[in-house]
Amino acid sequence: MIWLARVGVTLAGLFSLAMGLLFWASPEKAGAVLGLASLDPLGTNSLRADLAAFFLVNFIACALALFRGKAHWLYGSALVFGLAVFGRFIGIIVDGPPAGIAQPVVIELVLVALLVFGARQLGKPRV
């Protein structure tokens, strides 16, 4: 089971790294992937800063769990994605379901599951 946890955390980390770097390199393109648009240069800067940070913190948590044995960091990462799902459900209740909402919800729920599973497995004492 430990190898499955490592693979899952690695995939979550690589996804987060890719998204974070995409927001740094091309915030407009990354924003479009998530259905976000910048209204002005400050908005572009906010996409680059805030959303890159969202994803890169999750990457760092995955790296700490995998390479430093800090599995408890994965709970924080799972919480971040879990709160994103919660926010999506608030949006669905308040505004109705937008087109394409299923894909990000599924991705975030899978990330939460992978990260919690990884935290539990990688946090076990080695026998």
XYZ file of N, CA and C in Angstrom:
381
model
N 0.805 -1.199 0.000
C 0.000 0.000 0.000
C 0.851 1.268 0.000
N 2.035 1.171 0.560
C 2.883 2.353 0.647
C 3.268 2.852 -0.742
N 3.513 1.925 -1.663
C 3.895 2.347 -3.012
C 2.728 3.040 -3.697
N 1.499 2.579 -3.441
C 0.321 3.210 -4.020
C 0.163 4.637 -3.472
N 0.423 4.803 -2.188
C 0.370 6.130 -1.579
C 1.439 7.038 -2.192
N 2.622 6.516 -2.381
C 3.694 7.320 -2.981
C 3.350 7.738 -4.408
N 2.791 6.827 -5.177
C 2.394 7.155 -6.549
C 1.302 8.224 -6.533
N 0.301 8.064 -5.670
C -0.782 9.036 -5.588
C -0.300 10.416 -5.179
N 0.564 10.473 -4.175
C 1.099 11.762 -3.722
C 1.999 12.364 -4.804
N 2.750 11.532 -5.491
C 3.584 12.023 -6.590
C 2.730 12.638 -7.689
N 1.650 11.966 -8.061
C 0.758 12.497 -9.100
C 0.126 13.815 -8.657
N -0.337 13.874 -7.408
C -0.914 15.117 -6.879
C 0.129 16.229 -6.889
N 1.345 15.897 -6.506
C 2.418 16.886 -6.487
C 2.780 17.378 -7.874
N 2.871 16.462 -8.825
C 3.211 16.860 -10.197
C 2.112 17.714 -10.822
N 0.860 17.359 -10.556
C -0.257 18.174 -11.033
C -0.157 19.585 -10.457
N 0.074 19.667 -9.159
C 0.166 20.975 -8.502
C 1.360 21.776 -9.018
N 2.489 21.113 -9.215
C 3.667 21.787 -9.749
C 3.384 22.329 -11.150
N 2.786 21.504 -11.994
C 2.489 21.926 -13.362
C 1.550 23.128 -13.379
N 0.514 23.089 -12.568
C -0.429 24.204 -12.528
C 0.234 25.460 -11.964
N 1.015 25.308 -10.910
C 1.696 26.460 -10.329
C 2.649 27.115 -11.306
N 3.443 26.304 -11.987
C 4.388 26.851 -12.969
C 3.667 27.472 -14.161
N 2.541 26.879 -14.555
C 1.757 27.459 -15.650
C 1.218 28.833 -15.253
N 0.774 28.979 -14.000
C 0.303 30.294 -13.557
C 1.435 31.307 -13.503
N 2.639 30.879 -13.192
C 3.773 31.797 -13.231
C 4.132 32.179 -14.662
N 4.176 31.195 -15.542
C 4.648 31.416 -16.910
C 3.604 32.100 -17.791
N 2.360 31.689 -17.661
C 1.311 32.201 -18.538
C -0.013 32.276 -17.774
N -0.160 33.305 -16.942
C -1.359 33.375 -16.109
C -2.667 33.438 -16.905
N -2.643 34.070 -18.061
C -3.865 34.133 -18.870
C -4.266 32.742 -19.363
N -3.291 31.990 -19.836
C -3.563 30.628 -20.332
C -4.029 29.733 -19.184
N -3.334 29.790 -18.061
C -3.714 28.980 -16.903
C -5.092 29.383 -16.402
N -5.354 30.687 -16.375
C -6.670 31.149 -15.954
C -7.762 30.629 -16.860
N -7.496 30.615 -18.158
C -8.483 30.107 -19.104
C -8.793 28.638 -18.855
N -7.791 27.869 -18.444
C -8.005 26.449 -18.130
C -9.037 26.309 -17.012
N -9.025 27.255 -16.075
C -9.934 27.207 -14.925
C -11.163 28.096 -15.100
N -11.306 28.703 -16.267
C -12.460 29.566 -16.501
C -12.317 30.948 -15.900
N -11.080 31.397 -15.695
C -10.811 32.710 -15.123
C -10.236 33.628 -16.183
N -10.561 34.907 -16.087
C -9.993 35.895 -16.999
C -9.532 37.101 -16.193
N -8.514 37.738 -16.675
C -7.981 38.934 -16.044
C -8.627 40.169 -16.661
N -9.031 41.103 -15.817
C -9.644 42.335 -16.315
C -8.617 43.417 -16.612
N -7.459 43.333 -15.934
C -6.425 44.352 -16.106
C -5.093 43.780 -15.627
N -4.004 44.534 -15.728
C -2.691 44.019 -15.315
C -2.641 43.563 -13.851
N -3.377 44.241 -12.976
C -3.404 43.797 -11.578
C -4.049 42.420 -11.468
N -5.079 42.184 -12.254
C -5.718 40.872 -12.266
C -4.772 39.789 -12.763
N -4.014 40.101 -13.800
C -3.017 39.150 -14.312
C -1.975 38.858 -13.244
N -1.544 39.908 -12.555
C -0.573 39.744 -11.482
C -1.155 38.899 -10.354
N -2.421 39.080 -10.045
C -3.071 38.288 -8.993
C -3.182 36.827 -9.391
N -3.511 36.566 -10.664
C -3.530 35.180 -11.133
C -2.157 34.548 -10.944
N -1.124 35.270 -11.353
C 0.241 34.767 -11.266
C 0.640 34.532 -9.805
N 0.322 35.455 -8.934
C 0.760 35.365 -7.543
C -0.105 34.407 -6.727
N -1.390 34.655 -6.682
C -2.258 33.937 -5.759
C -2.528 32.496 -6.181
N -2.831 32.299 -7.445
C -3.149 30.935 -7.867
C -1.903 30.072 -8.016
N -0.800 30.670 -8.411
C 0.446 29.897 -8.407
C 0.765 29.463 -6.982
N 0.592 30.364 -6.020
C 0.859 30.022 -4.619
C -0.047 28.880 -4.148
N -1.327 28.931 -4.514
C -2.283 27.876 -4.147
C -1.741 26.506 -4.559
N -1.305 26.405 -5.804
C -0.840 25.114 -6.306
C 0.567 24.766 -5.818
N 1.449 25.742 -5.747
C 2.828 25.442 -5.364
C 2.960 25.071 -3.889
N 2.118 25.609 -3.033
C 2.108 25.165 -1.630
C 1.739 23.683 -1.564
N 0.795 23.280 -2.379
C 0.414 21.867 -2.405
C 1.551 20.995 -2.934
N 2.263 21.485 -3.929
C 3.434 20.754 -4.418
C 4.480 20.604 -3.310
N 4.745 21.675 -2.601
C 5.742 21.626 -1.525
C 5.318 20.643 -0.444
N 4.034 20.626 -0.096
C 3.548 19.663 0.905
C 3.782 18.233 0.436
N 3.517 17.965 -0.825
C 3.745 16.620 -1.371
C 5.231 16.274 -1.334
N 6.072 17.220 -1.708
C 7.521 16.972 -1.699
C 8.020 16.723 -0.276
N 7.543 17.494 0.681
C 7.948 17.278 2.078
C 7.516 15.904 2.571
N 6.339 15.486 2.172
C 5.864 14.161 2.586
C 6.705 13.055 1.963
N 7.025 13.201 0.697
C 7.753 12.147 -0.010
C 9.232 12.095 0.341
N 9.855 13.254 0.479
C 11.315 13.281 0.617
C 11.819 13.578 2.023
N 10.959 14.099 2.876
C 11.385 14.433 4.232
C 10.608 13.686 5.302
N 9.658 12.848 4.882
C 8.876 12.082 5.848
C 7.891 12.925 6.636
N 7.477 14.044 6.088
C 6.541 14.953 6.758
C 5.128 14.719 6.232
N 4.599 13.524 6.428
C 3.303 13.149 5.870
C 2.171 14.025 6.386
N 2.309 14.576 7.580
C 1.233 15.402 8.136
C 0.965 16.651 7.283
N 1.921 17.095 6.486
C 1.705 18.233 5.600
C 0.626 17.943 4.565
N 0.417 16.684 4.267
C -0.585 16.330 3.261
C -2.000 16.627 3.735
N -2.227 16.629 5.046
C -3.555 16.976 5.554
C -3.891 18.428 5.231
N -2.921 19.310 5.362
C -3.152 20.706 5.004
C -3.448 20.867 3.525
N -2.708 20.134 2.723
C -2.928 20.167 1.282
C -4.318 19.627 0.934
N -4.714 18.541 1.569
C -6.056 17.985 1.352
C -7.126 18.991 1.784
N -6.864 19.704 2.865
C -7.806 20.714 3.339
C -7.976 21.836 2.315
N -6.900 22.260 1.703
C -6.975 23.317 0.694
C -7.871 22.880 -0.468
N -7.638 21.686 -0.991
C -8.470 21.212 -2.098
C -9.897 20.926 -1.627
N -10.047 20.453 -0.398
C -11.384 20.225 0.149
C -12.172 21.518 0.275
N -11.511 22.577 0.707
C -12.191 23.876 0.786
C -12.541 24.401 -0.603
N -11.722 24.094 -1.586
C -12.048 24.468 -2.961
C -13.331 23.766 -3.408
N -13.457 22.482 -3.082
C -14.679 21.741 -3.419
C -15.879 22.358 -2.691
N -15.696 22.676 -1.414
C -16.762 23.290 -0.633
C -17.200 24.608 -1.285
N -16.235 25.411 -1.716
C -16.554 26.658 -2.403
C -17.309 26.423 -3.701
N -16.950 25.364 -4.396
C -17.660 25.041 -5.643
C -19.112 24.686 -5.341
N -19.331 23.924 -4.267
C -20.706 23.561 -3.913
C -21.505 24.784 -3.466
N -20.868 25.721 -2.785
C -21.551 26.972 -2.443
C -21.969 27.684 -3.729
N -21.058 27.732 -4.695
C -21.368 28.365 -5.978
C -22.514 27.672 -6.695
N -22.547 26.369 -6.640
C -23.630 25.619 -7.286
C -24.963 25.941 -6.618
N -24.958 26.011 -5.292
C -26.192 26.307 -4.553
C -26.656 27.738 -4.826
N -25.725 28.681 -4.794
C -26.073 30.097 -4.934
C -26.374 30.479 -6.384
N -25.531 30.037 -7.312
C -25.619 30.487 -8.699
C -26.130 29.437 -9.670
N -26.260 28.206 -9.215
C -26.602 27.118 -10.122
C -25.330 26.507 -10.692
N -25.430 25.293 -11.202
C -24.229 24.620 -11.716
C -23.796 25.181 -13.069
N -22.573 25.694 -13.154
C -22.088 26.167 -14.452
C -21.697 24.988 -15.347
N -21.653 25.242 -16.618
C -21.215 24.210 -17.562
C -19.788 23.796 -17.224
N -19.536 22.508 -17.239
C -18.190 21.997 -17.015
C -17.789 21.869 -15.558
N -18.712 22.030 -14.620
C -18.353 22.006 -13.200
C -17.932 20.615 -12.726
N -18.411 19.576 -13.372
C -18.105 18.219 -12.903
C -16.609 17.923 -12.931
N -15.914 18.338 -13.981
C -14.493 18.014 -14.104
C -13.655 18.569 -12.952
N -13.727 19.853 -12.618
C -12.900 20.328 -11.510
C -13.300 19.730 -10.170
N -14.593 19.478 -9.966
C -15.025 18.871 -8.706
C -14.436 17.470 -8.577
N -14.518 16.699 -9.640
C -13.968 15.335 -9.608
C -12.458 15.370 -9.378
N -11.761 16.247 -10.084
C -10.309 16.346 -9.920
C -9.957 16.695 -8.476
N -10.649 17.675 -7.917
C -10.350 18.086 -6.538
C -10.702 17.003 -5.535
N -11.802 16.297 -5.741
C -12.152 15.206 -4.827
C -11.133 14.067 -4.910
N -10.662 13.765 -6.109
C -9.626 12.739 -6.265
C -8.344 13.186 -5.565
N -7.981 14.460 -5.708
C -6.793 14.967 -5.021
C -6.943 14.872 -3.509
N -8.105 15.218 -2.988
C -8.339 15.091 -1.540
C -8.151 13.644 -1.117
N -8.749 12.712 -1.851
C -8.634 11.293 -1.503
C -7.182 10.822 -1.560
N -6.465 11.190 -2.619
C -5.058 10.783 -2.744
C -4.216 11.350 -1.601
N -4.460 12.592 -1.250
C -3.650 13.248 -0.217
C -3.947 12.697 1.176
N -5.205 12.448 1.478
C -5.543 11.862 2.785
C -5.013 10.436 2.869
N -5.196 9.667 1.804
C -4.652 8.307 1.767
C -3.139 8.342 1.939
N -2.488 9.257 1.224
C -1.037 9.390 1.335
C -0.612 9.778 2.721
N -1.318 10.703 3.367
C -0.976 11.125 4.726
C -1.087 9.963 5.695
N -2.115 9.175 5.545
C -2.311 8.034 6.454
C -1.269 6.940 6.233
N -0.974 6.660 4.984
C -0.028 5.583 4.683
C 1.414 5.998 4.951
N 1.768 7.194 4.500
C 3.162 7.632 4.654
C 3.471 8.043 6.091
N 2.434 8.311 6.873
C 2.624 8.697 8.262
C 2.737 7.523 9.229
N 2.519 6.317 8.711
C 2.626 5.131 9.568
C 4.079 4.866 9.907
N 4.335 4.429 11.144
C 5.719 4.073 11.489
C 6.180 2.881 10.657
N 7.425 2.921 10.238
C 8.009 1.831 9.448
C 8.373 0.688 10.383
N 7.973 -0.497 9.980
C 8.266 -1.686 10.794
C 9.453 -2.418 10.237
